[in-house]
mmCIF file of C-alpha atoms in Angstrom:
data_model
loop_
_atom_site.group_PDB
_atom_site.id
_atom_site.type_symbol
_atom_site.label_atom_id
_atom_site.label_comp_id
_atom_site.label_asym_id
_atom_site.label_seq_id
_atom_site.Cartn_x
_atom_site.Cartn_y
_atom_site.Cartn_z
ATOM 1 C CA ASP Y 1290 86.390 80.404 96.132
ATOM 2 C CA GLU Y 1291 90.135 80.459 96.719
ATOM 3 C CA ILE Y 1292 91.867 82.921 99.014
ATOM 4 C CA SER Y 1293 95.461 82.436 97.898
ATOM 5 C CA GLY Y 1294 97.183 85.022 100.091
ATOM 6 C CA LEU Y 1295 96.853 86.408 103.646
ATOM 7 C CA VAL Y 1296 98.878 88.956 105.613
ATOM 8 C CA ALA Y 1297 98.193 91.054 108.710
ATOM 9 C CA SER Y 1298 97.807 94.767 108.125
ATOM 10 C CA ILE Y 1299 100.535 97.087 109.376
ATOM 11 C CA GLU Y 1300 98.488 100.293 109.512
ATOM 12 C CA ASN Y 1301 94.961 98.997 110.230
ATOM 13 C CA PRO Y 1302 94.551 97.174 113.584
ATOM 14 C CA GLY Y 1303 92.453 94.029 113.455
ATOM 15 C CA ILE Y 1304 92.622 93.744 109.649
ATOM 16 C CA ILE Y 1305 93.963 90.954 107.441
ATOM 17 C CA TRP Y 1306 94.673 91.671 103.791
ATOM 18 C CA ALA Y 1307 93.717 88.885 101.383
ATOM 19 C CA HIS Y 1308 93.394 88.268 97.670
ATOM 20 C CA GLU Y 1309 91.958 85.590 95.438
ATOM 21 C CA ASP Y 1310 93.681 83.301 92.955
ATOM 22 C CA SER Y 1311 93.883 83.526 89.170
ATOM 23 C CA ASP Y 1312 91.197 84.946 86.886
ATOM 24 C CA ASN Y 1313 89.602 86.910 89.721
ATOM 25 C CA PRO Y 1314 89.548 90.715 89.991
ATOM 26 C CA ALA Y 1315 92.783 92.540 90.798
ATOM 27 C CA THR Y 1316 91.409 93.349 94.228
ATOM 28 C CA LEU Y 1317 92.683 93.467 97.790
ATOM 29 C CA LEU Y 1318 90.164 92.241 100.355
ATOM 30 C CA ALA Y 1319 90.176 93.661 103.883
ATOM 31 C CA LEU Y 1320 88.982 91.044 106.365
ATOM 32 C CA GLY Y 1321 88.378 91.397 110.066
ATOM 33 C CA THR Y 1322 90.023 88.815 112.285
ATOM 34 C CA ASP Y 1323 86.525 87.305 112.574
ATOM 35 C CA GLY Y 1324 86.403 86.855 108.795
ATOM 36 C CA ALA Y 1325 83.990 89.750 108.225
ATOM 37 C CA THR Y 1326 84.415 91.740 105.023
ATOM 38 C CA ARG Y 1327 85.697 95.254 105.715
ATOM 39 C CA GLY Y 1328 86.053 96.514 102.148
ATOM 40 C CA GLU Y 1329 87.609 95.826 98.760
ATOM 41 C CA TRP Y 1330 90.294 97.873 97.013
ATOM 42 C CA SER Y 1331 90.811 97.562 93.269
ATOM 43 C CA LEU Y 1332 94.357 98.034 91.963
ATOM 44 C CA SER Y 1333 94.237 100.450 89.062
ATOM 45 C CA GLY Y 1334 95.341 99.027 85.715
ATOM 46 C CA LEU Y 1335 96.319 95.567 86.972
ATOM 47 C CA THR Y 1336 95.210 92.060 85.984
ATOM 48 C CA ASN Y 1337 95.161 89.077 88.318
ATOM 49 C CA ILE Y 1338 96.925 86.554 86.096
ATOM 50 C CA ASP Y 1339 97.771 84.208 88.979
ATOM 51 C CA TRP Y 1340 98.136 85.969 92.328
ATOM 52 C CA GLU Y 1341 99.487 83.447 94.827
ATOM 53 C CA ASP Y 1342 100.762 85.170 97.984
ATOM 54 C CA ILE Y 1343 100.958 88.515 99.731
ATOM 55 C CA ALA Y 1344 103.549 89.889 102.164
ATOM 56 C CA SER Y 1345 104.001 93.101 104.105
ATOM 57 C CA ALA Y 1346 106.873 95.122 105.525
ATOM 58 C CA ARG Y 1347 107.607 98.636 106.718
ATOM 59 C CA ILE Y 1348 110.494 99.810 104.572
ATOM 60 C CA GLY Y 1349 111.898 103.323 104.732
ATOM 61 C CA GLY Y 1350 109.004 104.358 106.963
ATOM 62 C CA GLN Y 1351 106.371 103.189 104.462
ATOM 63 C CA ALA Y 1352 103.910 100.361 105.099
ATOM 64 C CA LEU Y 1353 104.090 98.260 101.947
ATOM 65 C CA LEU Y 1354 102.179 95.284 100.610
ATOM 66 C CA TYR Y 1355 103.798 92.880 98.144
ATOM 67 C CA ILE Y 1356 101.454 90.894 95.874
ATOM 68 C CA GLY Y 1357 103.024 87.929 94.123
ATOM 69 C CA ASP Y 1358 101.675 87.371 90.606
ATOM 70 C CA PHE Y 1359 103.965 84.395 90.084
ATOM 71 C CA GLY Y 1360 101.703 81.368 89.866
ATOM 72 C CA ASP Y 1361 102.620 79.320 86.793
ATOM 73 C CA ASN Y 1362 100.986 75.885 86.810
ATOM 74 C CA GLY Y 1363 102.253 75.049 83.336
ATOM 75 C CA ALA Y 1364 105.746 76.565 83.827
ATOM 76 C CA ALA Y 1365 105.134 78.650 80.704
ATOM 77 C CA ARG Y 1366 105.355 82.307 81.780
ATOM 78 C CA ASP Y 1367 108.408 84.184 80.504
ATOM 79 C CA GLU Y 1368 107.909 87.047 82.924
ATOM 80 C CA LEU Y 1369 106.475 87.133 86.445
ATOM 81 C CA ARG Y 1370 105.544 90.084 88.618
ATOM 82 C CA ILE Y 1371 105.405 91.359 92.176
ATOM 83 C CA TYR Y 1372 103.319 94.434 92.853
ATOM 84 C CA ARG Y 1373 104.669 96.654 95.638
ATOM 85 C CA VAL Y 1374 101.765 98.706 96.946
ATOM 86 C CA GLN Y 1375 101.420 101.421 99.570
ATOM 87 C CA GLU Y 1376 98.991 99.980 102.104
ATOM 88 C CA PRO Y 1377 95.601 101.718 102.000
ATOM 89 C CA LEU Y 1378 94.016 103.066 105.175
ATOM 90 C CA LEU Y 1379 90.528 102.043 106.218
ATOM 91 C CA ALA Y 1380 88.086 104.759 107.132
ATOM 92 C CA ASP Y 1381 87.143 105.026 110.798
ATOM 93 C CA ASP Y 1382 83.741 103.533 110.012
ATOM 94 C CA GLY Y 1383 85.295 100.636 108.087
ATOM 95 C CA GLY Y 1384 84.382 102.026 104.697
ATOM 96 C CA ALA Y 1385 83.557 100.040 101.598
ATOM 97 C CA GLY Y 1386 86.992 100.108 99.996
ATOM 98 C CA GLY Y 1387 88.085 102.076 96.988
ATOM 99 C CA LEU Y 1388 90.669 102.354 94.222
ATOM 100 C CA ILE Y 1389 94.428 102.159 94.721
ATOM 101 C CA PRO Y 1390 95.862 104.559 92.139
ATOM 102 C CA ALA Y 1391 98.634 103.557 89.774
ATOM 103 C CA ALA Y 1392 100.933 106.078 91.483
ATOM 104 C CA ASP Y 1393 100.831 103.926 94.639
ATOM 105 C CA ILE Y 1394 101.740 100.704 92.781
ATOM 106 C CA GLU Y 1395 105.192 99.620 91.584
ATOM 107 C CA THR Y 1396 105.485 96.641 89.232
ATOM 108 C CA ILE Y 1397 108.573 94.506 89.847
ATOM 109 C CA ARG Y 1398 109.143 92.302 86.777
ATOM 110 C CA PHE Y 1399 111.305 89.219 87.288
ATOM 111 C CA GLN Y 1400 112.387 85.832 86.006
ATOM 112 C CA TYR Y 1401 114.185 82.822 87.452
ATOM 113 C CA PRO Y 1402 117.787 81.939 86.569
ATOM 114 C CA ALA Y 1403 118.310 79.203 83.983
ATOM 115 C CA THR Y 1404 120.141 77.048 86.539
ATOM 116 C CA PRO Y 1405 118.897 74.940 88.172
ATOM 117 C CA ALA Y 1406 116.319 74.029 85.559
ATOM 118 C CA GLY Y 1407 112.657 74.275 86.522
ATOM 119 C CA GLU Y 1408 109.933 71.690 86.266
ATOM 120 C CA ALA Y 1409 109.659 71.943 82.471
ATOM 121 C CA GLY Y 1410 113.418 71.877 81.920
ATOM 122 C CA GLY Y 1411 113.905 75.623 81.463
ATOM 123 C CA PRO Y 1412 113.991 78.576 83.882
ATOM 124 C CA ALA Y 1413 110.193 78.801 84.278
ATOM 125 C CA ARG Y 1414 108.642 77.359 87.442
ATOM 126 C CA ASP Y 1415 105.605 77.656 89.710
ATOM 127 C CA ALA Y 1416 105.525 79.373 93.123
ATOM 128 C CA GLU Y 1417 102.928 80.200 95.780
ATOM 129 C CA SER Y 1418 104.999 81.396 98.763
ATOM 130 C CA MET Y 1419 106.743 84.703 99.477
ATOM 131 C CA ILE Y 1420 108.144 86.551 102.486
ATOM 132 C CA VAL Y 1421 109.792 89.966 102.788
ATOM 133 C CA ASP Y 1422 112.557 90.467 105.341
ATOM 134 C CA PRO Y 1423 111.256 93.287 107.602
ATOM 135 C CA HIS Y 1424 114.810 94.465 108.267
ATOM 136 C CA SER Y 1425 116.393 94.427 104.805
ATOM 137 C CA GLY Y 1426 113.391 94.460 102.466
ATOM 138 C CA ASP Y 1427 114.792 91.468 100.548
ATOM 139 C CA ILE Y 1428 112.110 89.326 98.881
ATOM 140 C CA TYR Y 1429 112.255 85.533 99.209
ATOM 141 C CA ILE Y 1430 110.239 83.108 97.055
ATOM 142 C CA LEU Y 1431 109.772 79.370 97.615
ATOM 143 C CA THR Y 1432 108.858 77.306 94.574
ATOM 144 C CA LYS Y 1433 106.195 74.639 94.201
ATOM 145 C CA ARG Y 1434 105.576 71.674 91.880
ATOM 146 C CA GLU Y 1435 109.203 70.525 91.954
ATOM 147 C CA PRO Y 1436 110.799 67.471 93.607
ATOM 148 C CA VAL Y 1437 112.006 69.822 96.353
ATOM 149 C CA SER Y 1438 111.109 73.410 97.152
ATOM 150 C CA ARG Y 1439 113.795 75.848 96.021
ATOM 151 C CA LEU Y 1440 114.595 79.203 97.610
ATOM 152 C CA PHE Y 1441 115.190 82.353 95.533
ATOM 153 C CA ARG Y 1442 115.875 85.965 96.517
ATOM 154 C CA LEU Y 1443 115.465 89.425 95.055
ATOM 155 C CA SER Y 1444 117.559 91.937 96.980
ATOM 156 C CA HIS Y 1445 115.823 95.118 98.091
ATOM 157 C CA ALA Y 1446 116.014 98.203 95.927
ATOM 158 C CA ALA Y 1447 114.226 101.515 96.255
ATOM 159 C CA SER Y 1448 112.983 100.969 92.689
ATOM 160 C CA TYR Y 1449 113.481 98.403 89.964
ATOM 161 C CA THR Y 1450 114.042 98.909 86.229
ATOM 162 C CA GLY Y 1451 113.661 96.211 83.616
ATOM 163 C CA ILE Y 1452 113.373 92.485 84.288
ATOM 164 C CA GLN Y 1453 115.155 91.259 87.420
ATOM 165 C CA THR Y 1454 116.744 87.793 87.629
ATOM 166 C CA LEU Y 1455 116.287 86.124 91.008
ATOM 167 C CA GLU Y 1456 119.229 84.656 92.893
ATOM 168 C CA TYR Y 1457 119.047 80.900 93.509
ATOM 169 C CA LEU Y 1458 119.969 80.180 97.145
ATOM 170 C CA GLY Y 1459 119.463 76.429 97.488
ATOM 171 C CA ASP Y 1460 116.979 73.648 98.185
ATOM 172 C CA THR Y 1461 114.910 73.373 101.376
ATOM 173 C CA PRO Y 1462 115.173 69.812 102.735
ATOM 174 C CA ALA Y 1463 113.016 70.550 105.808
ATOM 175 C CA ILE Y 1464 109.922 71.277 103.707
ATOM 176 C CA PRO Y 1465 108.357 67.907 102.878
ATOM 177 C CA PRO Y 1466 106.517 67.265 99.622
ATOM 178 C CA ASP Y 1467 102.874 66.228 99.777
ATOM 179 C CA SER Y 1468 101.749 64.731 96.514
ATOM 180 C CA ILE Y 1469 97.964 64.778 96.800
ATOM 181 C CA TYR Y 1470 97.784 65.427 93.055
ATOM 182 C CA GLY Y 1471 100.533 62.998 92.133
ATOM 183 C CA ILE Y 1472 103.091 65.815 92.025
ATOM 184 C CA SER Y 1473 105.464 67.276 94.567
ATOM 185 C CA SER Y 1474 103.655 70.316 95.967
ATOM 186 C CA SER Y 1475 106.251 71.788 98.250
ATOM 187 C CA SER Y 1476 104.703 74.999 99.600
ATOM 188 C CA THR Y 1477 101.454 76.933 99.150
ATOM 189 C CA GLY Y 1478 101.972 79.879 101.507
ATOM 190 C CA ALA Y 1479 104.469 81.506 103.881
ATOM 191 C CA ASP Y 1480 104.838 84.416 106.287
ATOM 192 C CA ILE Y 1481 107.455 86.007 108.524
ATOM 193 C CA SER Y 1482 106.813 87.648 111.894
ATOM 194 C CA ARG Y 1483 107.135 91.411 112.336
ATOM 195 C CA ASP Y 1484 110.393 91.028 114.265
ATOM 196 C CA GLY Y 1485 111.808 88.730 111.579
ATOM 197 C CA LEU Y 1486 112.561 85.898 114.024
ATOM 198 C CA GLU Y 1487 109.848 83.405 113.034
ATOM 199 C CA ILE Y 1488 108.776 81.971 109.691
ATOM 200 C CA LEU Y 1489 105.795 79.798 108.816
ATOM 201 C CA VAL Y 1490 105.626 77.725 105.634
ATOM 202 C CA ARG Y 1491 102.632 75.606 104.730
ATOM 203 C CA ASN Y 1492 101.574 73.153 102.089
ATOM 204 C CA TYR Y 1493 98.526 70.930 101.688
ATOM 205 C CA ARG Y 1494 99.256 68.645 104.642
ATOM 206 C CA HIS Y 1495 101.837 70.413 106.800
ATOM 207 C CA ILE Y 1496 102.491 73.676 108.665
ATOM 208 C CA LEU Y 1497 106.194 74.178 109.361
ATOM 209 C CA TYR Y 1498 107.659 76.598 111.889
ATOM 210 C CA PHE Y 1499 111.205 77.975 111.615
ATOM 211 C CA GLU Y 1500 112.685 80.015 114.473
ATOM 212 C CA ARG Y 1501 115.798 82.181 114.247
ATOM 213 C CA PRO Y 1502 117.769 82.341 117.509
ATOM 214 C CA ASP Y 1503 118.769 85.925 116.628
ATOM 215 C CA LEU Y 1504 119.031 88.252 113.658
ATOM 216 C CA ASP Y 1505 122.661 87.204 113.091
ATOM 217 C CA THR Y 1506 121.251 83.907 111.778
ATOM 218 C CA SER Y 1507 120.324 84.573 108.175
ATOM 219 C CA ILE Y 1508 116.958 83.691 106.667
ATOM 220 C CA VAL Y 1509 118.836 81.689 104.037
ATOM 221 C CA GLU Y 1510 120.641 79.631 106.662
ATOM 222 C CA LEU Y 1511 117.361 79.053 108.481
ATOM 223 C CA LEU Y 1512 115.259 77.915 105.507
ATOM 224 C CA LEU Y 1513 118.014 75.786 103.990
ATOM 225 C CA GLY Y 1514 118.657 74.018 107.297
ATOM 226 C CA ASP Y 1515 116.912 71.079 108.896
ATOM 227 C CA GLN Y 1516 115.826 72.669 112.206
ATOM 228 C CA VAL Y 1517 112.059 72.840 111.895
ATOM 229 C CA GLU Y 1518 108.966 72.129 113.972
ATOM 230 C CA GLU Y 1519 105.739 70.825 112.482
ATOM 231 C CA ILE Y 1520 102.617 72.393 114.000
ATOM 232 C CA PRO Y 1521 99.435 70.275 114.247
ATOM 233 C CA SER Y 1522 96.702 71.825 112.142
ATOM 234 C CA ILE Y 1523 93.122 71.497 110.929
ATOM 235 C CA GLY Y 1524 94.397 69.806 107.806
ATOM 236 C CA ILE Y 1525 92.857 68.067 104.848
ATOM 237 C CA SER Y 1526 92.588 64.730 106.644
ATOM 238 C CA LEU Y 1527 90.263 66.023 109.396
ATOM 239 C CA PRO Y 1528 86.483 66.567 109.238
ATOM 240 C CA GLY Y 1529 85.760 70.262 108.963
ATOM 241 C CA GLY Y 1530 89.345 70.946 107.952
ATOM 242 C CA GLU Y 1531 90.749 72.602 104.875
ATOM 243 C CA PRO Y 1532 90.202 70.514 101.743
ATOM 244 C CA ILE Y 1533 93.242 72.188 100.178
ATOM 245 C CA GLY Y 1534 95.547 74.164 102.484
ATOM 246 C CA GLU Y 1535 96.330 77.453 100.769
ATOM 247 C CA SER Y 1536 97.255 80.517 102.874
ATOM 248 C CA ILE Y 1537 98.864 81.411 106.185
ATOM 249 C CA CYS Y 1538 99.906 84.538 108.104
ATOM 250 C CA PHE Y 1539 100.957 85.634 111.587
ATOM 251 C CA ASP Y 1540 98.630 87.997 113.402
ATOM 252 C CA ALA Y 1541 99.855 91.552 113.939
ATOM 253 C CA THR Y 1542 101.022 90.922 117.509
ATOM 254 C CA GLY Y 1543 102.705 87.553 116.946
ATOM 255 C CA ASP Y 1544 100.323 85.865 119.397
ATOM 256 C CA GLY Y 1545 99.150 83.354 116.799
ATOM 257 C CA PHE Y 1546 98.513 82.785 113.124
ATOM 258 C CA PHE Y 1547 95.656 82.409 110.649
ATOM 259 C CA THR Y 1548 95.083 79.872 107.905
ATOM 260 C CA ILE Y 1549 92.515 79.473 105.177
ATOM 261 C CA GLY Y 1550 92.072 76.922 102.411
ATOM 262 C CA GLU Y 1551 90.035 76.682 99.274
ATOM 263 C CA THR Y 1552 86.277 76.726 99.785
ATOM 264 C CA PRO Y 1553 85.023 73.181 100.501
ATOM 265 C CA SER Y 1554 82.956 71.715 97.689
ATOM 266 C CA GLY Y 1555 79.292 72.589 98.136
ATOM 267 C CA ALA Y 1556 79.936 74.922 101.085
ATOM 268 C CA ALA Y 1557 78.406 78.384 101.246
ATOM 269 C CA SER Y 1558 81.281 79.798 103.304
ATOM 270 C CA ASN Y 1559 84.941 79.141 104.006
ATOM 271 C CA PRO Y 1560 86.332 78.894 107.566
ATOM 272 C CA LEU Y 1561 89.165 81.143 108.693
ATOM 273 C CA PHE Y 1562 91.167 79.312 111.380
ATOM 274 C CA TYR Y 1563 93.176 80.964 114.159
ATOM 275 C CA TYR Y 1564 95.934 79.194 116.110
ATOM 276 C CA ARG Y 1565 96.694 80.907 119.400
ATOM 277 C CA ARG Y 1566 100.198 80.690 120.816
ATOM 278 C CA LEU Y 1567 100.235 79.061 124.251
ATOM 279 C CA PRO Y 1568 102.226 80.841 126.968
ATOM 280 C CA PRO Y 1569 105.320 79.079 128.333
ATOM 281 C CA GLY Y 1570 104.404 76.313 130.766
ATOM 282 C CA ALA Y 1571 100.768 76.205 129.684
ATOM 283 C CA PRO Y 1572 99.105 72.781 130.035
ATOM 284 C CA PRO Y 1573 98.473 70.941 126.777
ATOM 285 C CA THR Y 1574 95.097 71.209 125.095
ATOM 286 C CA PHE Y 1575 93.475 68.842 122.657
ATOM 287 C CA SER Y 1576 90.290 68.490 120.650
ATOM 288 C CA VAL Y 1577 87.420 66.175 121.559
ATOM 289 C CA THR Y 1578 85.327 64.294 119.001
ATOM 290 C CA VAL Y 1579 81.674 63.821 119.947
ATOM 291 C CA SER Y 1580 81.067 60.118 120.624
ATOM 292 C CA ASP Y 1581 78.560 57.749 122.174
ATOM 293 C CA GLY Y 1582 81.418 56.186 124.121
ATOM 294 C CA THR Y 1583 82.738 57.163 127.543
ATOM 295 C CA LEU Y 1584 86.015 58.841 128.396
ATOM 296 C CA ILE Y 1585 87.564 56.439 130.901
ATOM 297 C CA ASP Y 1586 90.929 58.107 131.435
ATOM 298 C CA GLY Y 1587 89.717 61.598 132.344
ATOM 299 C CA PRO Y 1588 88.716 64.103 133.301
ATOM 300 C CA HIS Y 1589 91.056 66.327 131.288
ATOM 301 C CA ALA Y 1590 91.067 70.018 130.509
ATOM 302 C CA ALA Y 1591 90.254 70.275 126.808
ATOM 303 C CA THR Y 1592 89.360 72.620 124.018
ATOM 304 C CA THR Y 1593 86.388 71.437 121.980
ATOM 305 C CA LEU Y 1594 86.478 72.503 118.347
ATOM 306 C CA VAL Y 1595 83.187 72.639 116.436
ATOM 307 C CA ASP Y 1596 83.200 73.835 112.842
ATOM 308 C CA PRO Y 1597 79.695 74.939 111.850
ATOM 309 C CA ALA Y 1598 80.162 74.640 108.095
ATOM 310 C CA PRO Y 1599 79.928 70.830 107.743
ATOM 311 C CA LEU Y 1600 77.196 70.719 110.403
ATOM 312 C CA GLU Y 1601 75.112 73.124 108.352
ATOM 313 C CA ILE Y 1602 75.662 70.993 105.275
ATOM 314 C CA TRP Y 1603 74.532 67.910 107.241
ATOM 315 C CA GLN Y 1604 71.403 69.735 108.424
ATOM 316 C CA HIS Y 1605 70.474 70.575 104.840
ATOM 317 C CA GLN Y 1606 70.964 66.935 103.887
ATOM 318 C CA HIS Y 1607 68.411 65.785 106.468
ATOM 319 C CA PHE Y 1608 65.904 68.628 106.731
ATOM 320 C CA GLU Y 1609 63.885 70.594 104.227
ATOM 321 C CA PRO Y 1610 64.702 74.303 103.697
ATOM 322 C CA GLY Y 1611 61.242 75.187 105.001
ATOM 323 C CA GLU Y 1612 61.878 73.272 108.219
ATOM 324 C CA LEU Y 1613 65.239 74.967 108.730
ATOM 325 C CA ALA Y 1614 63.611 78.340 108.172
ATOM 326 C CA GLU Y 1615 61.230 77.747 111.093
ATOM 327 C CA ALA Y 1616 63.043 79.023 114.167
ATOM 328 C CA SER Y 1617 60.397 77.419 116.360
ATOM 329 C CA SER Y 1618 61.451 73.987 115.022
ATOM 330 C CA GLU Y 1619 65.057 74.345 116.142
ATOM 331 C CA GLY Y 1620 64.512 72.992 119.642
ATOM 332 C CA ALA Y 1621 62.290 70.100 118.572
ATOM 333 C CA LEU Y 1622 63.508 69.103 115.113
ATOM 334 C CA TRP Y 1623 66.778 70.328 113.617
ATOM 335 C CA GLY Y 1624 68.776 72.084 116.367
ATOM 336 C CA VAL Y 1625 71.936 70.567 117.837
ATOM 337 C CA LEU Y 1626 70.100 69.682 121.068
ATOM 338 C CA ALA Y 1627 66.899 68.524 119.337
ATOM 339 C CA ASP Y 1628 65.982 64.827 119.452
ATOM 340 C CA ALA Y 1629 63.192 64.510 116.907
ATOM 341 C CA ASP Y 1630 63.280 60.700 116.723
ATOM 342 C CA GLN Y 1631 63.379 60.378 120.542
ATOM 343 C CA ASP Y 1632 66.230 57.861 120.474
ATOM 344 C CA GLY Y 1633 68.208 59.600 123.221
ATOM 345 C CA ARG Y 1634 70.745 61.029 120.806
ATOM 346 C CA PRO Y 1635 70.553 64.783 120.176
ATOM 347 C CA ASP Y 1636 71.189 65.959 116.649
ATOM 348 C CA LEU Y 1637 74.811 66.879 117.396
ATOM 349 C CA VAL Y 1638 75.510 63.256 118.287
ATOM 350 C CA GLU Y 1639 73.521 62.026 115.271
ATOM 351 C CA TYR Y 1640 75.723 64.296 113.124
ATOM 352 C CA ALA Y 1641 78.903 62.905 114.683
ATOM 353 C CA LEU Y 1642 77.768 59.294 114.224
ATOM 354 C CA GLY Y 1643 76.366 59.747 110.737
ATOM 355 C CA THR Y 1644 72.926 58.481 111.784
ATOM 356 C CA ASP Y 1645 69.482 59.634 110.662
ATOM 357 C CA PRO Y 1646 68.014 62.232 113.064
ATOM 358 C CA ARG Y 1647 64.488 62.128 111.663
ATOM 359 C CA PRO Y 1648 61.550 60.116 113.054
ATOM 360 C CA PRO Y 1649 60.415 57.402 110.607
ATOM 361 C CA GLY Y 1650 57.108 59.182 110.078
ATOM 362 C CA LEU Y 1651 58.840 62.325 108.757
ATOM 363 C CA GLY Y 1652 60.788 60.496 106.085
ATOM 364 C CA SER Y 1653 64.488 60.745 105.396
ATOM 365 C CA LEU Y 1654 66.381 62.894 102.937
ATOM 366 C CA ALA Y 1655 69.613 60.957 103.228
ATOM 367 C CA VAL Y 1656 70.666 57.390 103.883
ATOM 368 C CA ALA Y 1657 73.092 56.902 106.758
ATOM 369 C CA SER Y 1658 74.422 53.997 108.737
ATOM 370 C CA ALA Y 1659 75.603 54.059 112.335
ATOM 371 C CA PRO Y 1660 78.686 52.360 113.763
ATOM 372 C CA ASP Y 1661 78.422 50.936 117.261
ATOM 373 C CA ARG Y 1662 81.108 53.313 118.470
ATOM 374 C CA LEU Y 1663 83.365 55.974 117.036
#
């Protein structure tokens, strides 16, 4: 229901590691870049209190995954944790997953400093975003549910003993709040590229891109500065978008990035979106909304985006399960090119306009009205 962390695998080509949010199994999910399930790995002896983000880095020759159990909606947890895990290898045939033994898991216990005070007045605070510097191994955490997102760091160590206190680095003015719940939700996911030169931070409404000119520019200087680019996204305000933007990660090659949100209400599946990086000098592309109007300023080269999930929901609103199960009825009744009511509008256009695709004699399962134009 809620994939709260994504990161590209280091050792397994074409794999994205993911995990769910609180009160779900302490399990790593291996996803293909097409969203297909490639196996599940349980972490021995662990509990998913509130896993919120996952990062990866090759440190000391080891491919490591970092799982952030630091969600704290009520700002009440005295101790938070990051699990540093040796990345498992998928079998050649994909496999079904397995068990990650305790010997391959290190628990890093930490707390925030008392100053500045968190959302409840003390050191406790909520967070959903983490990156690991691929060059130093330092861990960076961005907080949520505060008037402004704050940046904290835990310096790399080969091993950690006791409870670590994070270092407060400063506030991040370039990350805007988006108060869809009446609170300042500053970031819900982050990732850093393999070369360490690019950082993505997302929240419910925004995807922000930070670029380091070189490795001499520190991550702290970058995230605390105001040089940022906002990337257009399939956000919560668009049909077929993410109802709540949750996770983000670069792909393994740096040619693009993935996002996923919470599962839309009533949906049977959850879309995984991929944003491909355009080469320098590439012509702009844009999305086209299906309409009964006419494009009068074209033609233009365009990318048409169609998300099947809401279309499937619409089909179930207008057609009986038995009708949808009849493959022979697709072309005449419920398919995207079908025109059952013979009004000249195929079902895809009826879906876009919100009109009823059924002939009067077949009845209607939903009431819809049609605007003259979109």
